[in-house]
Amino acid sequence: MDEITGKLVVVTGAAGNLGKAVVKAFLNSGATVFGIDHREGRMEEFAQTAKYENKFHPMEKVDITNMESVLTLAKEINKSFGEIDVLVNTVGAFTMDAGVHDLDRKTFQRMMGLNVYSFLNVTKAFVPQMIKKGYGKVISISARAALKGSTKMGAYAASKAALLRLTESLAAELKSENVQVNSVLPGTIDTPENRQDMPYADYSKWVSPEKLADVILFLASPDSDAISGAAIPVYGG
C-alpha cells in the first residue's frame, strides 16, 4: 500500500508469531517500524535484512506492563523521529485453566496485565502524539472469546472482553481527533505452539498470522478512515 509508505508505526510484541507478520507487512509497505519486545535478540531477521535498513528499529527488553518504561520509550521515539502514525498492540496471552469458581488471583491478574494493561499503557504513551499530529490509527488484538464466555476460559475471555470495551471507548473519545481505533478478533491463529497443543485439529480452518496482518494493514491505511470502534472478526476457514 503506497499510503503506508513513510508512516511511523509502533508494533508491540514484535517478536511474536503475529508481531513478526505485522512488522514484515508494514516494512514491505514502506513504513518505518519500531518493534517493541520484552526479550532480547529475537528480531534479528529484520535488523539484518538489507532492504529494511534504517526502516526497522528494534526496541528490546521493554516491559509494556510497566507504565514508566513505556512512557520513557515513547518520549525517545518522539524526540528522535516525531509523532507516530500507527500503533498496533499485539501483546497478549492465553490461558485455559481452572473454572471460574476455582480461579486464582495470580492467573486472573496475569491475563489482565498482558491483555488489558498493556493496551492501557501504550495508548497512554502514544495516543497524545497522534492527537498532537491530528492523525492516527490504533489497532488492538482482542479475540473471538471476547464475545462469549467458555469453559475454563473465564480469565482469558474476561480480559479480552475488557480490551474490546476499552478499544470501543477510546474510539468514541477520539472521534473528533481524526484518530481511528479498531480491534481485530482472531479465531485460532495458526502458530507452531497451537499446532503442538492441538495436534489433531484441522489447521486449514485456522487463520494465519499473515492473513491477520493483511487486515491490520488495511485498518492502518487511509482506506479505513471511515471505520472506528469496529471489531473485525478474522476467524479463518
Coordinates of N, CA and C in Angstrom, one line a residue:
M1 N 0.8 -1.2 0.0 CA 0.0 0.0 0.0 C 0.9 1.3 0.0
D2 N 0.7 2.1 -1.0 CA 1.5 3.3 -1.1 C 1.2 4.2 0.0
E3 N 0.0 4.2 0.5 CA -0.4 5.1 1.6 C 0.3 4.9 2.9
I4 N 0.9 3.7 3.0 CA 1.6 3.4 4.3 C 3.1 3.9 4.2
T5 N 3.6 4.1 3.0 CA 5.0 4.5 2.8 C 5.3 5.7 3.7
G6 N 6.4 5.6 4.5 CA 6.8 6.8 5.3 C 6.1 6.9 6.6
K7 N 5.1 6.1 6.9 CA 4.4 6.2 8.1 C 5.3 5.7 9.3
L8 N 5.1 6.2 10.4 CA 5.8 5.8 11.6 C 4.9 4.8 12.4
V9 N 5.3 3.6 12.6 CA 4.5 2.6 13.1 C 5.1 1.9 14.3
V10 N 4.4 1.8 15.4 CA 4.8 1.1 16.6 C 4.1 -0.2 16.7
V11 N 4.9 -1.3 16.8 CA 4.3 -2.7 16.9 C 4.8 -3.3 18.2
T12 N 3.9 -3.6 19.2 CA 4.3 -4.2 20.4 C 4.2 -5.7 20.2
G13 N 5.0 -6.5 21.0 CA 5.0 -7.9 20.8 C 5.6 -8.3 19.4
A14 N 6.6 -7.5 19.0 CA 7.1 -7.6 17.6 C 7.8 -8.9 17.3
A15 N 8.2 -9.6 18.3 CA 9.0 -10.9 18.0 C 8.1 -12.1 18.1
G16 N 6.8 -11.9 18.4 CA 5.9 -13.0 18.5 C 5.4 -13.4 17.1
N17 N 4.7 -14.5 17.0 CA 4.2 -15.0 15.8 C 3.4 -14.0 15.0
L18 N 2.4 -13.4 15.6 CA 1.7 -12.4 14.9 C 2.5 -11.1 14.8
G19 N 3.2 -10.7 15.8 CA 4.0 -9.5 15.7 C 5.0 -9.5 14.6
K20 N 5.6 -10.6 14.3 CA 6.6 -10.7 13.2 C 5.9 -10.5 11.9
A21 N 4.7 -11.1 11.7 CA 4.0 -11.0 10.5 C 3.5 -9.5 10.3
V22 N 3.1 -8.9 11.3 CA 2.7 -7.5 11.2 C 3.9 -6.6 10.9
V23 N 5.0 -6.8 11.6 CA 6.2 -6.0 11.3 C 6.6 -6.1 9.8
K24 N 6.6 -7.3 9.3 CA 7.0 -7.6 7.9 C 6.1 -6.9 7.0
A25 N 4.8 -7.0 7.3 CA 3.8 -6.4 6.4 C 4.0 -4.9 6.3
F26 N 4.2 -4.2 7.4 CA 4.4 -2.8 7.4 C 5.8 -2.4 6.7
L27 N 6.8 -3.1 7.0 CA 8.1 -2.9 6.4 C 8.0 -3.0 4.8
N28 N 7.4 -4.1 4.4 CA 7.2 -4.3 3.0 C 6.3 -3.3 2.3
S29 N 5.6 -2.5 3.1 CA 4.7 -1.5 2.5 C 5.4 -0.1 2.6
G30 N 6.6 -0.1 3.1 CA 7.4 1.2 3.1 C 7.3 2.0 4.4
A31 N 6.8 1.4 5.4 CA 6.7 2.1 6.7 C 8.0 2.0 7.5
T32 N 8.2 2.9 8.4 CA 9.3 2.8 9.4 C 8.7 2.2 10.6
V33 N 9.3 1.1 11.1 CA 8.6 0.4 12.2 C 9.5 0.3 13.4
F34 N 8.9 0.6 14.6 CA 9.6 0.5 15.9 C 9.0 -0.8 16.5
G35 N 9.8 -1.8 16.6 CA 9.4 -3.1 17.1 C 9.7 -3.3 18.5
I36 N 8.7 -3.4 19.4 CA 8.9 -3.5 20.8 C 8.7 -4.9 21.3
D37 N 9.7 -5.4 22.0 CA 9.6 -6.8 22.6 C 10.3 -6.8 24.0
H38 N 9.8 -7.8 24.8 CA 10.3 -7.8 26.2 C 11.5 -8.6 26.3
R39 N 11.9 -9.3 25.2 CA 13.2 -10.1 25.3 C 14.2 -9.4 24.4
E40 N 15.4 -10.1 24.3 CA 16.5 -9.5 23.5 C 16.9 -10.5 22.4
G41 N 17.2 -10.0 21.2 CA 17.8 -10.9 20.2 C 16.8 -11.7 19.4
R42 N 15.5 -11.3 19.4 CA 14.5 -12.2 18.7 C 14.1 -11.5 17.4
M43 N 14.7 -10.4 17.1 CA 14.2 -9.7 15.9 C 15.4 -9.5 14.9
E44 N 16.3 -10.4 14.9 CA 17.5 -10.3 14.0 C 17.1 -10.3 12.6
E45 N 16.1 -11.1 12.2 CA 15.8 -11.2 10.8 C 15.4 -9.9 10.1
F46 N 14.9 -9.0 10.9 CA 14.5 -7.7 10.4 C 15.7 -6.8 10.4
A47 N 16.5 -6.8 11.6 CA 17.6 -5.9 11.7 C 18.7 -6.2 10.7
Q48 N 18.8 -7.5 10.2 CA 19.9 -7.8 9.3 C 19.4 -7.9 7.9
T49 N 18.2 -7.6 7.6 CA 17.7 -7.6 6.2 C 18.0 -6.2 5.5
A50 N 18.8 -6.3 4.5 CA 19.3 -5.1 3.8 C 18.2 -4.1 3.4
K51 N 17.1 -4.6 2.9 CA 16.1 -3.7 2.4 C 15.3 -3.0 3.5
Y52 N 15.5 -3.5 4.8 CA 14.9 -2.8 5.9 C 15.8 -1.9 6.6
E53 N 17.0 -1.6 6.1 CA 18.0 -0.8 6.7 C 17.4 0.6 6.9
N54 N 17.5 1.1 8.1 CA 17.0 2.4 8.5 C 15.5 2.5 8.6
K55 N 14.8 1.4 8.4 CA 13.4 1.3 8.4 C 12.9 0.6 9.6
F56 N 13.7 -0.3 10.2 CA 13.3 -1.1 11.3 C 14.2 -0.7 12.5
H57 N 13.5 -0.4 13.6 CA 14.2 0.0 14.9 C 13.7 -0.9 16.0
P58 N 14.5 -1.9 16.4 CA 14.2 -2.8 17.5 C 14.3 -2.1 18.8
M59 N 13.2 -2.3 19.6 CA 13.2 -1.7 21.0 C 13.1 -2.9 21.9
E60 N 14.2 -3.4 22.4 CA 14.2 -4.7 23.2 C 14.2 -4.5 24.7
K61 N 13.8 -5.6 25.4 CA 13.8 -5.6 26.8 C 12.9 -4.5 27.4
V62 N 11.8 -4.4 26.8 CA 10.8 -3.4 27.2 C 9.5 -4.1 27.8
D63 N 9.2 -3.9 29.0 CA 8.1 -4.5 29.7 C 6.9 -3.5 29.5
I64 N 6.0 -3.8 28.6 CA 4.9 -2.8 28.4 C 3.8 -2.9 29.4
T65 N 3.9 -3.8 30.4 CA 3.0 -3.7 31.5 C 3.5 -2.7 32.6
N66 N 4.7 -2.2 32.3 CA 5.3 -1.2 33.2 C 5.1 0.2 32.6
M67 N 4.2 1.0 33.2 CA 3.9 2.3 32.6 C 5.1 3.2 32.3
E68 N 6.0 3.3 33.3 CA 7.1 4.2 33.2 C 8.0 3.9 32.1
S69 N 8.2 2.6 31.9 CA 9.1 2.1 30.8 C 8.5 2.5 29.4
V70 N 7.2 2.4 29.3 CA 6.6 2.7 28.0 C 6.6 4.2 27.8
L71 N 6.3 5.0 28.8 CA 6.3 6.4 28.7 C 7.7 6.9 28.3
T72 N 8.7 6.4 28.9 CA 10.1 6.7 28.5 C 10.4 6.4 27.1
L73 N 10.0 5.2 26.6 CA 10.3 4.8 25.3 C 9.5 5.7 24.3
A74 N 8.3 6.1 24.6 CA 7.5 6.9 23.7 C 8.2 8.3 23.5
K75 N 8.7 8.8 24.6 CA 9.4 10.1 24.6 C 10.7 10.0 23.7
E76 N 11.4 8.9 23.8 CA 12.6 8.7 23.0 C 12.3 8.7 21.5
I77 N 11.2 8.0 21.2 CA 10.8 7.9 19.7 C 10.4 9.2 19.2
N78 N 9.6 9.9 20.0 CA 9.1 11.2 19.7 C 10.2 12.2 19.5
K79 N 11.2 12.2 20.3 CA 12.3 13.2 20.3 C 13.1 12.9 19.0
S80 N 13.4 11.7 18.7 CA 14.2 11.3 17.6 C 13.5 11.3 16.2
F81 N 12.2 11.0 16.2 CA 11.6 10.8 14.9 C 10.3 11.6 14.7
G82 N 9.7 12.1 15.7 CA 8.5 12.8 15.6 C 7.3 12.0 16.1
E83 N 6.1 12.5 15.9 CA 4.9 11.8 16.4 C 4.6 10.6 15.5
I84 N 4.2 9.5 16.1 CA 3.9 8.3 15.3 C 2.5 8.4 14.7
D85 N 2.3 7.5 13.7 CA 1.1 7.5 12.9 C 0.2 6.3 13.3
V86 N 0.8 5.2 13.6 CA 0.1 3.9 13.8 C 0.6 3.2 15.0
L87 N -0.3 2.7 15.8 CA 0.0 1.8 17.0 C -0.7 0.5 16.9
V88 N 0.1 -0.6 16.9 CA -0.5 -1.9 16.8 C -0.1 -2.7 18.1
N89 N -1.0 -3.0 18.9 CA -0.6 -3.7 20.2 C -0.9 -5.2 20.0
T90 N 0.1 -6.0 19.7 CA -0.1 -7.5 19.6 C 0.2 -8.2 20.8
V91 N 0.7 -7.6 21.9 CA 1.0 -8.2 23.1 C -0.3 -8.9 23.7
G92 N -0.2 -10.1 24.2 CA -1.3 -10.7 24.8 C -0.9 -12.1 25.3
A93 N -1.8 -12.7 26.0 CA -1.6 -14.1 26.5 C -2.9 -14.9 26.6
F94 N -2.7 -16.2 26.5 CA -3.9 -17.1 26.6 C -3.7 -18.1 27.7
T95 N -4.8 -18.4 28.4 CA -4.8 -19.5 29.4 C -6.1 -20.2 29.3
M96 N -6.1 -21.5 29.5 CA -7.3 -22.3 29.6 C -7.0 -23.2 30.8
D97 N -7.5 -22.7 32.0 CA -7.0 -23.3 33.2 C -8.3 -23.7 34.1
A98 N -8.4 -23.2 35.3 CA -9.4 -23.6 36.2 C -10.7 -23.0 35.8
G99 N -11.8 -23.6 36.4 CA -13.1 -23.0 36.3 C -13.2 -21.7 37.1
V100 N -14.2 -20.9 36.8 CA -14.3 -19.6 37.5 C -14.3 -19.7 39.0
H101 N -15.0 -20.7 39.5 CA -15.1 -20.9 40.9 C -13.8 -21.3 41.6
D102 N -12.8 -21.7 40.8 CA -11.5 -22.2 41.3 C -10.4 -21.3 40.8
L103 N -10.7 -20.2 40.2 CA -9.7 -19.3 39.5 C -8.9 -18.6 40.6
D104 N -7.5 -18.7 40.4 CA -6.7 -18.0 41.4 C -6.4 -16.6 40.9
R105 N -6.1 -15.7 41.8 CA -5.9 -14.3 41.6 C -4.7 -14.1 40.6
K106 N -3.6 -14.9 40.8 CA -2.4 -14.7 40.0 C -2.7 -14.9 38.5
T107 N -3.5 -15.9 38.2 CA -3.8 -16.2 36.8 C -4.7 -15.1 36.2
F108 N -5.6 -14.6 37.0 CA -6.5 -13.5 36.5 C -5.7 -12.2 36.3
Q109 N -4.8 -11.9 37.2 CA -4.0 -10.7 37.1 C -3.1 -10.8 35.9
R110 N -2.5 -12.0 35.7 CA -1.7 -12.1 34.5 C -2.4 -11.8 33.2
M111 N -3.6 -12.4 33.1 CA -4.4 -12.1 31.9 C -4.8 -10.6 31.8
M112 N -5.1 -10.0 32.8 CA -5.4 -8.6 32.8 C -4.2 -7.8 32.5
G113 N -3.1 -8.2 33.0 CA -1.8 -7.4 32.8 C -1.4 -7.4 31.3
L114 N -1.4 -8.6 30.7 CA -0.9 -8.7 29.4 C -1.9 -8.4 28.3
N115 N -3.2 -8.6 28.6 CA -4.2 -8.3 27.6 C -4.9 -7.0 27.8
V116 N -4.9 -6.4 29.0 CA -5.5 -5.1 29.2 C -4.6 -4.0 29.5
Y117 N -3.7 -4.2 30.5 CA -2.9 -3.1 31.0 C -1.8 -2.8 29.9
S118 N -1.4 -3.8 29.1 CA -0.5 -3.5 28.0 C -1.1 -2.4 27.1
F119 N -2.4 -2.6 26.7 CA -3.1 -1.7 25.9 C -3.2 -0.3 26.5
L120 N -3.6 -0.3 27.8 CA -3.8 1.0 28.5 C -2.4 1.8 28.5
N121 N -1.3 1.1 28.8 CA 0.0 1.7 28.8 C 0.4 2.3 27.5
V122 N 0.3 1.5 26.4 CA 0.8 2.0 25.2 C -0.1 3.1 24.6
T123 N -1.4 3.1 24.9 CA -2.3 4.2 24.4 C -2.0 5.4 25.2
K124 N -1.7 5.3 26.5 CA -1.4 6.5 27.3 C -0.1 7.1 26.8
A125 N 0.8 6.3 26.3 CA 2.1 6.8 25.9 C 2.1 7.4 24.5
F126 N 1.3 6.8 23.6 CA 1.4 7.1 22.2 C 0.2 7.9 21.6
V127 N -0.9 7.8 22.2 CA -2.1 8.5 21.7 C -1.9 10.0 21.7
P128 N -1.3 10.6 22.8 CA -1.1 12.0 22.8 C -0.3 12.5 21.6
Q129 N 0.6 11.7 21.1 CA 1.3 12.1 19.9 C 0.4 12.2 18.7
M130 N -0.5 11.2 18.6 CA -1.5 11.2 17.5 C -2.4 12.5 17.6
I131 N -2.9 12.8 18.8 CA -3.7 13.9 19.0 C -3.0 15.2 18.6
K132 N -1.8 15.3 18.9 CA -1.0 16.5 18.6 C -0.8 16.6 17.1
K133 N -0.6 15.4 16.4 CA -0.4 15.4 15.0 C -1.7 15.6 14.2
G134 N -2.8 15.2 14.8 CA -4.1 15.3 14.2 C -4.4 14.2 13.2
Y135 N -3.7 13.1 13.6 CA -3.9 11.9 12.7 C -3.4 10.7 13.5
G136 N -4.1 9.5 13.3 CA -3.6 8.3 13.9 C -4.5 7.1 13.7
K137 N -3.9 5.9 13.9 CA -4.6 4.7 13.8 C -4.1 3.8 15.0
V138 N -5.1 3.3 15.8 CA -4.8 2.4 16.9 C -5.5 1.1 16.6
I139 N -4.7 0.0 16.7 CA -5.3 -1.3 16.5 C -5.0 -2.3 17.6
S140 N -6.0 -2.8 18.2 CA -5.8 -3.8 19.3 C -6.1 -5.2 18.8
I141 N -5.6 -6.2 19.5 CA -5.9 -7.6 19.1 C -6.7 -8.2 20.3
S142 N -8.0 -8.3 20.1 CA -8.9 -8.9 21.0 C -9.0 -10.4 20.6
A143 N -10.2 -11.0 20.7 CA -10.3 -12.4 20.3 C -11.8 -12.7 20.2
R144 N -12.1 -13.8 19.5 CA -13.5 -14.3 19.4 C -14.0 -14.6 20.8
A145 N -13.1 -15.0 21.7 CA -13.5 -15.4 23.0 C -14.1 -14.1 23.8
A146 N -13.8 -12.9 23.3 CA -14.3 -11.7 24.0 C -15.8 -11.6 23.9
L147 N -16.4 -12.3 22.9 CA -17.8 -12.2 22.7 C -18.7 -13.1 23.5
K148 N -18.0 -14.1 24.1 CA -18.8 -15.1 24.8 C -17.9 -15.9 25.7
G149 N -18.4 -16.1 27.0 CA -17.6 -16.9 27.9 C -17.6 -18.4 27.5
S150 N -16.6 -19.1 28.0 CA -16.5 -20.5 27.6 C -15.8 -21.3 28.8
T151 N -16.0 -22.6 28.8 CA -15.5 -23.4 29.9 C -14.0 -23.3 30.1
K152 N -13.6 -23.0 31.3 CA -12.2 -22.9 31.7 C -11.5 -21.8 31.0
M153 N -12.2 -20.8 30.5 CA -11.6 -19.7 29.8 C -12.0 -18.4 30.3
G154 N -12.5 -18.4 31.6 CA -13.1 -17.2 32.2 C -12.2 -16.0 32.2
A155 N -11.0 -16.2 32.7 CA -10.0 -15.2 32.9 C -9.6 -14.6 31.5
Y156 N -9.4 -15.5 30.6 CA -9.0 -15.0 29.2 C -10.1 -14.3 28.5
A157 N -11.3 -14.8 28.6 CA -12.5 -14.2 27.9 C -12.8 -12.8 28.6
A158 N -12.7 -12.8 29.9 CA -12.9 -11.5 30.6 C -11.9 -10.4 30.2
S159 N -10.7 -10.8 30.1 CA -9.6 -9.8 29.8 C -9.8 -9.3 28.3
K160 N -10.1 -10.3 27.4 CA -10.3 -9.8 26.0 C -11.6 -9.0 25.8
A161 N -12.6 -9.3 26.6 CA -13.8 -8.5 26.6 C -13.5 -7.1 27.1
A162 N -12.7 -7.0 28.2 CA -12.4 -5.7 28.7 C -11.6 -4.9 27.7
L163 N -10.7 -5.6 27.0 CA -9.9 -4.9 26.0 C -10.8 -4.4 24.9
L164 N -11.8 -5.2 24.5 CA -12.7 -4.8 23.4 C -13.5 -3.6 23.8
R165 N -14.0 -3.5 25.0 CA -14.8 -2.4 25.5 C -13.9 -1.1 25.6
L166 N -12.6 -1.3 26.0 CA -11.7 -0.2 26.1 C -11.4 0.4 24.7
T167 N -11.3 -0.5 23.7 CA -11.0 -0.1 22.4 C -12.2 0.7 21.8
E168 N -13.4 0.2 22.1 CA -14.6 0.9 21.6 C -14.7 2.3 22.3
S169 N -14.4 2.3 23.6 CA -14.5 3.6 24.3 C -13.4 4.6 23.8
L170 N -12.2 4.1 23.6 CA -11.2 5.0 23.0 C -11.6 5.5 21.7
A171 N -12.2 4.7 20.9 CA -12.7 5.2 19.5 C -13.7 6.3 19.7
A172 N -14.6 6.2 20.6 CA -15.6 7.2 20.8 C -14.9 8.5 21.3
E173 N -13.9 8.4 22.2 CA -13.3 9.5 22.7 C -12.4 10.3 21.7
L174 N -11.9 9.6 20.7 CA -11.0 10.2 19.8 C -11.6 10.5 18.4
K175 N -13.0 10.4 18.3 CA -13.6 10.5 17.0 C -13.5 11.9 16.4
S176 N -13.3 12.9 17.3 CA -13.1 14.3 16.8 C -11.7 14.7 16.6
E177 N -10.7 13.7 16.8 CA -9.3 14.0 16.7 C -8.7 13.4 15.5
N178 N -9.5 12.9 14.6 CA -9.0 12.2 13.3 C -8.1 11.0 13.7
V179 N -8.4 10.3 14.8 CA -7.7 9.1 15.2 C -8.7 8.0 15.2
Q180 N -8.5 7.0 14.4 CA -9.4 5.8 14.3 C -8.9 4.7 15.2
V181 N -9.7 4.0 15.9 CA -9.4 3.0 16.8 C -10.2 1.7 16.6
N182 N -9.6 0.6 16.3 CA -10.3 -0.6 15.9 C -9.7 -1.8 16.5
S183 N -10.4 -2.9 16.5 CA -9.9 -4.1 17.1 C -10.1 -5.3 16.1
V184 N -9.2 -6.2 16.1 CA -9.2 -7.4 15.3 C -9.5 -8.6 16.3
L185 N -10.5 -9.4 15.8 CA -10.9 -10.6 16.7 C -10.5 -11.9 15.9
P186 N -9.3 -12.4 16.2 CA -8.9 -13.7 15.6 C -9.6 -14.8 16.2
G187 N -9.8 -15.9 15.4 CA -10.1 -17.2 15.9 C -8.8 -17.8 16.4
T188 N -8.6 -19.1 16.1 CA -7.4 -19.8 16.5 C -6.3 -19.4 15.4
I189 N -5.2 -18.9 15.9 CA -4.1 -18.5 15.0 C -3.2 -19.7 14.7
D190 N -2.9 -19.8 13.5 CA -2.0 -21.0 13.1 C -0.6 -20.7 13.4
T191 N -0.2 -21.2 14.6 CA 1.2 -21.0 15.1 C 1.8 -22.4 15.4
P192 N 3.1 -22.5 15.5 CA 3.7 -23.7 15.9 C 3.3 -24.2 17.3
E193 N 3.1 -23.2 18.2 CA 2.7 -23.6 19.5 C 1.3 -24.1 19.6
N194 N 0.4 -23.5 18.8 CA -1.0 -24.0 18.8 C -1.1 -25.4 18.1
R195 N -0.3 -25.6 17.1 CA -0.3 -26.9 16.4 C 0.2 -28.0 17.4
Q196 N 1.2 -27.6 18.2 CA 1.8 -28.6 19.2 C 0.7 -28.9 20.3
D197 N 0.0 -27.9 20.7 CA -1.0 -28.0 21.7 C -2.3 -28.8 21.2
M198 N -2.5 -28.6 19.9 CA -3.8 -29.2 19.4 C -3.4 -30.0 18.1
P199 N -2.7 -31.2 18.3 CA -2.2 -31.9 17.1 C -3.2 -32.5 16.2
Y200 N -4.4 -32.7 16.7 CA -5.5 -33.3 15.9 C -6.5 -32.3 15.3
A201 N -6.2 -31.1 15.4 CA -7.1 -30.1 14.9 C -7.0 -29.9 13.4
D202 N -8.0 -29.3 12.8 CA -8.0 -29.1 11.3 C -7.4 -27.7 11.1
Y203 N -6.1 -27.7 10.8 CA -5.3 -26.4 10.7 C -5.8 -25.6 9.5
S204 N -6.5 -26.2 8.5 CA -6.9 -25.4 7.4 C -8.0 -24.4 7.8
K205 N -8.6 -24.7 9.0 CA -9.7 -23.8 9.4 C -9.2 -22.6 10.3
W206 N -7.9 -22.7 10.6 CA -7.3 -21.6 11.4 C -6.9 -20.4 10.5
V207 N -6.6 -19.3 11.2 CA -6.2 -18.1 10.5 C -4.7 -17.9 10.6
S208 N -4.0 -17.6 9.5 CA -2.6 -17.5 9.6 C -2.2 -16.1 10.1
P209 N -1.1 -15.9 10.7 CA -0.6 -14.6 11.1 C -0.6 -13.6 9.9
E210 N -0.2 -14.1 8.8 CA -0.1 -13.2 7.6 C -1.4 -12.7 7.2
K211 N -2.5 -13.5 7.2 CA -3.8 -13.0 6.9 C -4.3 -12.0 7.9
L212 N -4.0 -12.2 9.2 CA -4.3 -11.2 10.2 C -3.6 -9.9 9.9
A213 N -2.3 -10.0 9.5 CA -1.5 -8.8 9.2 C -2.1 -8.0 8.1
D214 N -2.7 -8.7 7.1 CA -3.3 -8.0 6.0 C -4.5 -7.1 6.5
V215 N -5.3 -7.7 7.4 CA -6.4 -6.9 7.9 C -5.9 -5.7 8.7
I216 N -4.9 -5.9 9.5 CA -4.3 -4.9 10.3 C -3.7 -3.8 9.4
L217 N -3.1 -4.2 8.3 CA -2.5 -3.2 7.4 C -3.7 -2.4 6.8
F218 N -4.8 -3.0 6.4 CA -5.9 -2.2 5.9 C -6.4 -1.2 7.0
L219 N -6.5 -1.7 8.2 CA -7.0 -0.8 9.3 C -6.0 0.4 9.5
A220 N -4.8 0.2 9.2 CA -3.8 1.3 9.3 C -3.7 2.2 8.1
S221 N -4.4 1.9 7.1 CA -4.4 2.7 5.9 C -5.5 3.7 5.8
P222 N -5.4 4.7 4.9 CA -6.4 5.7 4.7 C -7.7 5.1 4.2
D223 N -7.7 3.9 3.7 CA -8.9 3.2 3.2 C -9.9 2.9 4.3
S224 N -9.4 2.9 5.6 CA -10.2 2.6 6.7 C -10.6 3.9 7.5
D225 N -10.4 5.1 6.9 CA -10.7 6.3 7.6 C -12.1 6.4 8.1
A226 N -13.1 5.7 7.5 CA -14.5 5.8 7.9 C -14.8 4.8 8.9
I227 N -13.8 4.0 9.4 CA -14.1 2.9 10.3 C -13.4 3.2 11.6
S228 N -14.2 3.2 12.7 CA -13.7 3.4 14.0 C -14.6 2.8 15.0
G229 N -14.0 2.1 16.0 CA -14.8 1.4 17.0 C -15.3 0.0 16.6
A230 N -14.7 -0.5 15.5 CA -15.2 -1.7 14.9 C -14.4 -2.9 15.6
A231 N -15.0 -4.1 15.6 CA -14.4 -5.3 16.0 C -14.5 -6.2 14.8
I232 N -13.3 -6.4 14.1 CA -13.3 -7.2 12.8 C -13.1 -8.6 13.1
P233 N -14.0 -9.5 12.8 CA -13.7 -11.0 13.0 C -12.9 -11.5 11.9
V234 N -11.8 -12.2 12.3 CA -10.9 -12.9 11.3 C -10.7 -14.3 11.9
Y235 N -11.7 -15.2 11.5 CA -11.7 -16.5 12.1 C -11.1 -17.6 11.3
G236 N -10.7 -17.3 10.0 CA -10.1 -18.4 9.2 C -11.2 -19.1 8.4
G237 N -10.9 -20.3 8.0 CA -11.8 -21.1 7.1 C -13.0 -21.6 7.8

